[in-house]
Amino acid sequence: MNESQDKFVIQLMIGKQVFPISIRRDQEEVFRKAAKQINEKLARYQTAYPNQGYENYMSVALLDFAVNVLQLEQLNATEPYRQAIATLTAEVEEALKGLPQGSDTPETGQLPDANGRA
C-alpha cells in the first residue's frame, strides 16, 4: 500500500476553529490526543485569566507546549553519557593493553585491581 493510499483527512477542532488535516492512519490517535491537550490547556487559561483575548490564550498555550518540549529534550540528552562511556571505554582498553598477550590474567593468576596491580 503506498503512502497516499494510507492517508486520510480528519477534522480537528482546536480552540474555536476546525482544521481538516491529512494524516496517516497510524497517526490519528496522536493527533486527536494533541488536539484534546491543546483544547484543555486553552480552557484552563480562559478560566484562570478571563477576558484576555483568544489570541493571547493561543500564544501562551503555544509557549507552554514549546517549553515542555525543550525540557523533555534536555532530559533525554544523552551526549554527556556517550562521552563518559567513550572515555571509560578508552581507559579500559588502555588498561587491557598492559595485560600479557595470550593470557587472561597476569602471572600471579589474579586480575589487576583498579590501579593495575595484580
mmCIF file of C-alpha atoms in Angstrom:
data_model
loop_
_atom_site.group_PDB
_atom_site.id
_atom_site.type_symbol
_atom_site.label_atom_id
_atom_site.label_comp_id
_atom_site.label_asym_id
_atom_site.label_seq_id
_atom_site.Cartn_x
_atom_site.Cartn_y
_atom_site.Cartn_z
ATOM 1 C CA MET A 1 0.000 0.000 0.000
ATOM 2 C CA ASN A 2 1.569 3.308 -0.978
ATOM 3 C CA GLU A 3 1.728 6.348 1.281
ATOM 4 C CA SER A 4 -1.020 8.345 -0.433
ATOM 5 C CA GLN A 5 -3.494 5.468 -0.067
ATOM 6 C CA ASP A 6 -2.726 5.211 3.637
ATOM 7 C CA LYS A 7 -3.605 8.881 4.299
ATOM 8 C CA PHE A 8 -6.986 10.320 5.091
ATOM 9 C CA VAL A 9 -8.439 13.600 6.319
ATOM 10 C CA ILE A 10 -9.652 14.151 9.857
ATOM 11 C CA GLN A 11 -11.420 17.221 11.212
ATOM 12 C CA LEU A 12 -9.848 18.569 14.378
ATOM 13 C CA MET A 13 -11.453 21.275 16.465
ATOM 14 C CA ILE A 14 -8.703 23.342 18.042
ATOM 15 C CA GLY A 15 -9.997 26.235 20.071
ATOM 16 C CA LYS A 16 -12.751 27.839 18.046
ATOM 17 C CA GLN A 17 -11.676 26.568 14.654
ATOM 18 C CA VAL A 18 -11.987 23.309 12.720
ATOM 19 C CA PHE A 19 -8.919 22.159 10.817
ATOM 20 C CA PRO A 20 -9.017 19.474 8.120
ATOM 21 C CA ILE A 21 -5.728 17.607 8.450
ATOM 22 C CA SER A 22 -4.381 14.911 6.137
ATOM 23 C CA ILE A 23 -2.587 12.251 8.163
ATOM 24 C CA ARG A 24 -1.527 8.631 8.021
ATOM 25 C CA ARG A 25 -3.978 6.261 9.673
ATOM 26 C CA ASP A 26 -1.435 5.242 12.302
ATOM 27 C CA GLN A 27 -1.147 8.885 13.427
ATOM 28 C CA GLU A 28 -4.837 9.530 14.093
ATOM 29 C CA GLU A 29 -4.769 8.776 17.825
ATOM 30 C CA VAL A 30 -1.748 11.035 18.392
ATOM 31 C CA PHE A 31 -3.332 13.946 16.505
ATOM 32 C CA ARG A 32 -6.613 13.588 18.371
ATOM 33 C CA LYS A 33 -4.826 13.455 21.732
ATOM 34 C CA ALA A 34 -2.778 16.526 20.796
ATOM 35 C CA ALA A 35 -5.915 18.467 19.866
ATOM 36 C CA LYS A 36 -7.522 17.417 23.164
ATOM 37 C CA GLN A 37 -4.484 18.599 25.154
ATOM 38 C CA ILE A 38 -4.462 21.932 23.335
ATOM 39 C CA ASN A 39 -8.169 22.466 23.994
ATOM 40 C CA GLU A 40 -7.798 21.548 27.665
ATOM 41 C CA LYS A 41 -4.900 23.969 28.074
ATOM 42 C CA LEU A 42 -6.831 26.750 26.329
ATOM 43 C CA ALA A 43 -9.811 26.136 28.606
ATOM 44 C CA ARG A 44 -7.595 26.342 31.696
ATOM 45 C CA TYR A 45 -6.118 29.665 30.566
ATOM 46 C CA GLN A 46 -9.555 31.049 29.706
ATOM 47 C CA THR A 47 -10.819 30.095 33.160
ATOM 48 C CA ALA A 48 -7.778 31.350 35.038
ATOM 49 C CA TYR A 49 -7.413 34.592 33.067
ATOM 50 C CA PRO A 50 -10.828 35.694 31.775
ATOM 51 C CA ASN A 51 -11.251 38.413 29.151
ATOM 52 C CA GLN A 52 -7.671 38.247 27.877
ATOM 53 C CA GLY A 53 -8.462 37.601 24.237
ATOM 54 C CA TYR A 54 -8.346 34.361 22.332
ATOM 55 C CA GLU A 55 -5.037 35.160 20.606
ATOM 56 C CA ASN A 56 -3.387 35.613 23.998
ATOM 57 C CA TYR A 57 -4.639 32.214 25.160
ATOM 58 C CA MET A 58 -3.320 30.580 21.985
ATOM 59 C CA SER A 59 0.048 32.312 22.333
ATOM 60 C CA VAL A 60 0.537 31.295 25.957
ATOM 61 C CA ALA A 61 -0.573 27.723 25.243
ATOM 62 C CA LEU A 62 1.926 27.554 22.373
ATOM 63 C CA LEU A 63 4.678 28.863 24.642
ATOM 64 C CA ASP A 64 3.745 26.327 27.317
ATOM 65 C CA PHE A 65 3.951 23.421 24.870
ATOM 66 C CA ALA A 66 7.276 24.654 23.446
ATOM 67 C CA VAL A 67 8.791 24.906 26.930
ATOM 68 C CA ASN A 68 7.602 21.370 27.740
ATOM 69 C CA VAL A 69 9.191 20.021 24.553
ATOM 70 C CA LEU A 70 12.507 21.737 25.291
ATOM 71 C CA GLN A 71 12.515 20.442 28.867
ATOM 72 C CA LEU A 72 11.885 16.890 27.632
ATOM 73 C CA GLU A 73 14.693 17.233 25.102
ATOM 74 C CA GLN A 74 17.053 18.220 27.916
ATOM 75 C CA LEU A 75 16.002 15.217 29.987
ATOM 76 C CA ASN A 76 16.662 12.922 27.039
ATOM 77 C CA ALA A 77 20.019 14.471 26.131
ATOM 78 C CA THR A 78 22.398 11.524 26.001
ATOM 79 C CA GLU A 79 25.583 13.176 24.717
ATOM 80 C CA PRO A 80 27.199 13.594 28.169
ATOM 81 C CA TYR A 81 26.624 9.894 28.838
ATOM 82 C CA ARG A 82 28.029 8.909 25.453
ATOM 83 C CA GLN A 83 31.144 10.955 26.144
ATOM 84 C CA ALA A 84 31.566 9.379 29.578
ATOM 85 C CA ILE A 85 31.168 5.887 28.112
ATOM 86 C CA ALA A 86 33.716 6.665 25.387
ATOM 87 C CA THR A 87 36.205 7.907 27.988
ATOM 88 C CA LEU A 88 35.683 4.870 30.207
ATOM 89 C CA THR A 89 35.982 2.533 27.221
ATOM 90 C CA ALA A 90 39.284 4.143 26.230
ATOM 91 C CA GLU A 91 40.574 3.792 29.800
ATOM 92 C CA VAL A 92 39.578 0.099 29.935
ATOM 93 C CA GLU A 93 41.204 -0.571 26.571
ATOM 94 C CA GLU A 94 44.383 1.182 27.725
ATOM 95 C CA ALA A 95 44.434 -0.891 30.917
ATOM 96 C CA LEU A 96 43.927 -4.101 28.942
ATOM 97 C CA LYS A 97 46.967 -3.305 26.797
ATOM 98 C CA GLY A 98 49.103 -3.804 29.899
ATOM 99 C CA LEU A 99 47.999 -7.420 30.328
ATOM 100 C CA PRO A 100 50.269 -10.151 28.936
ATOM 101 C CA GLN A 101 49.298 -11.397 25.467
ATOM 102 C CA GLY A 102 47.556 -14.790 25.318
ATOM 103 C CA SER A 103 46.621 -14.766 28.985
ATOM 104 C CA ASP A 104 43.542 -13.502 30.699
ATOM 105 C CA THR A 105 45.404 -12.797 33.926
ATOM 106 C CA PRO A 106 48.939 -11.766 34.942
ATOM 107 C CA GLU A 107 51.451 -14.338 36.179
ATOM 108 C CA THR A 108 50.035 -14.149 39.684
ATOM 109 C CA GLY A 109 46.760 -15.646 38.490
ATOM 110 C CA GLN A 110 44.884 -12.638 39.822
ATOM 111 C CA LEU A 111 43.101 -9.937 37.927
ATOM 112 C CA PRO A 112 44.574 -6.439 38.341
ATOM 113 C CA ASP A 113 42.898 -4.056 40.759
ATOM 114 C CA ALA A 114 41.711 -0.547 39.872
ATOM 115 C CA ASN A 115 45.355 0.669 39.968
ATOM 116 C CA GLY A 116 46.541 -2.047 37.574
ATOM 117 C CA ARG A 117 48.264 -4.126 40.277
ATOM 118 C CA ALA A 118 47.722 -7.848 40.436
#
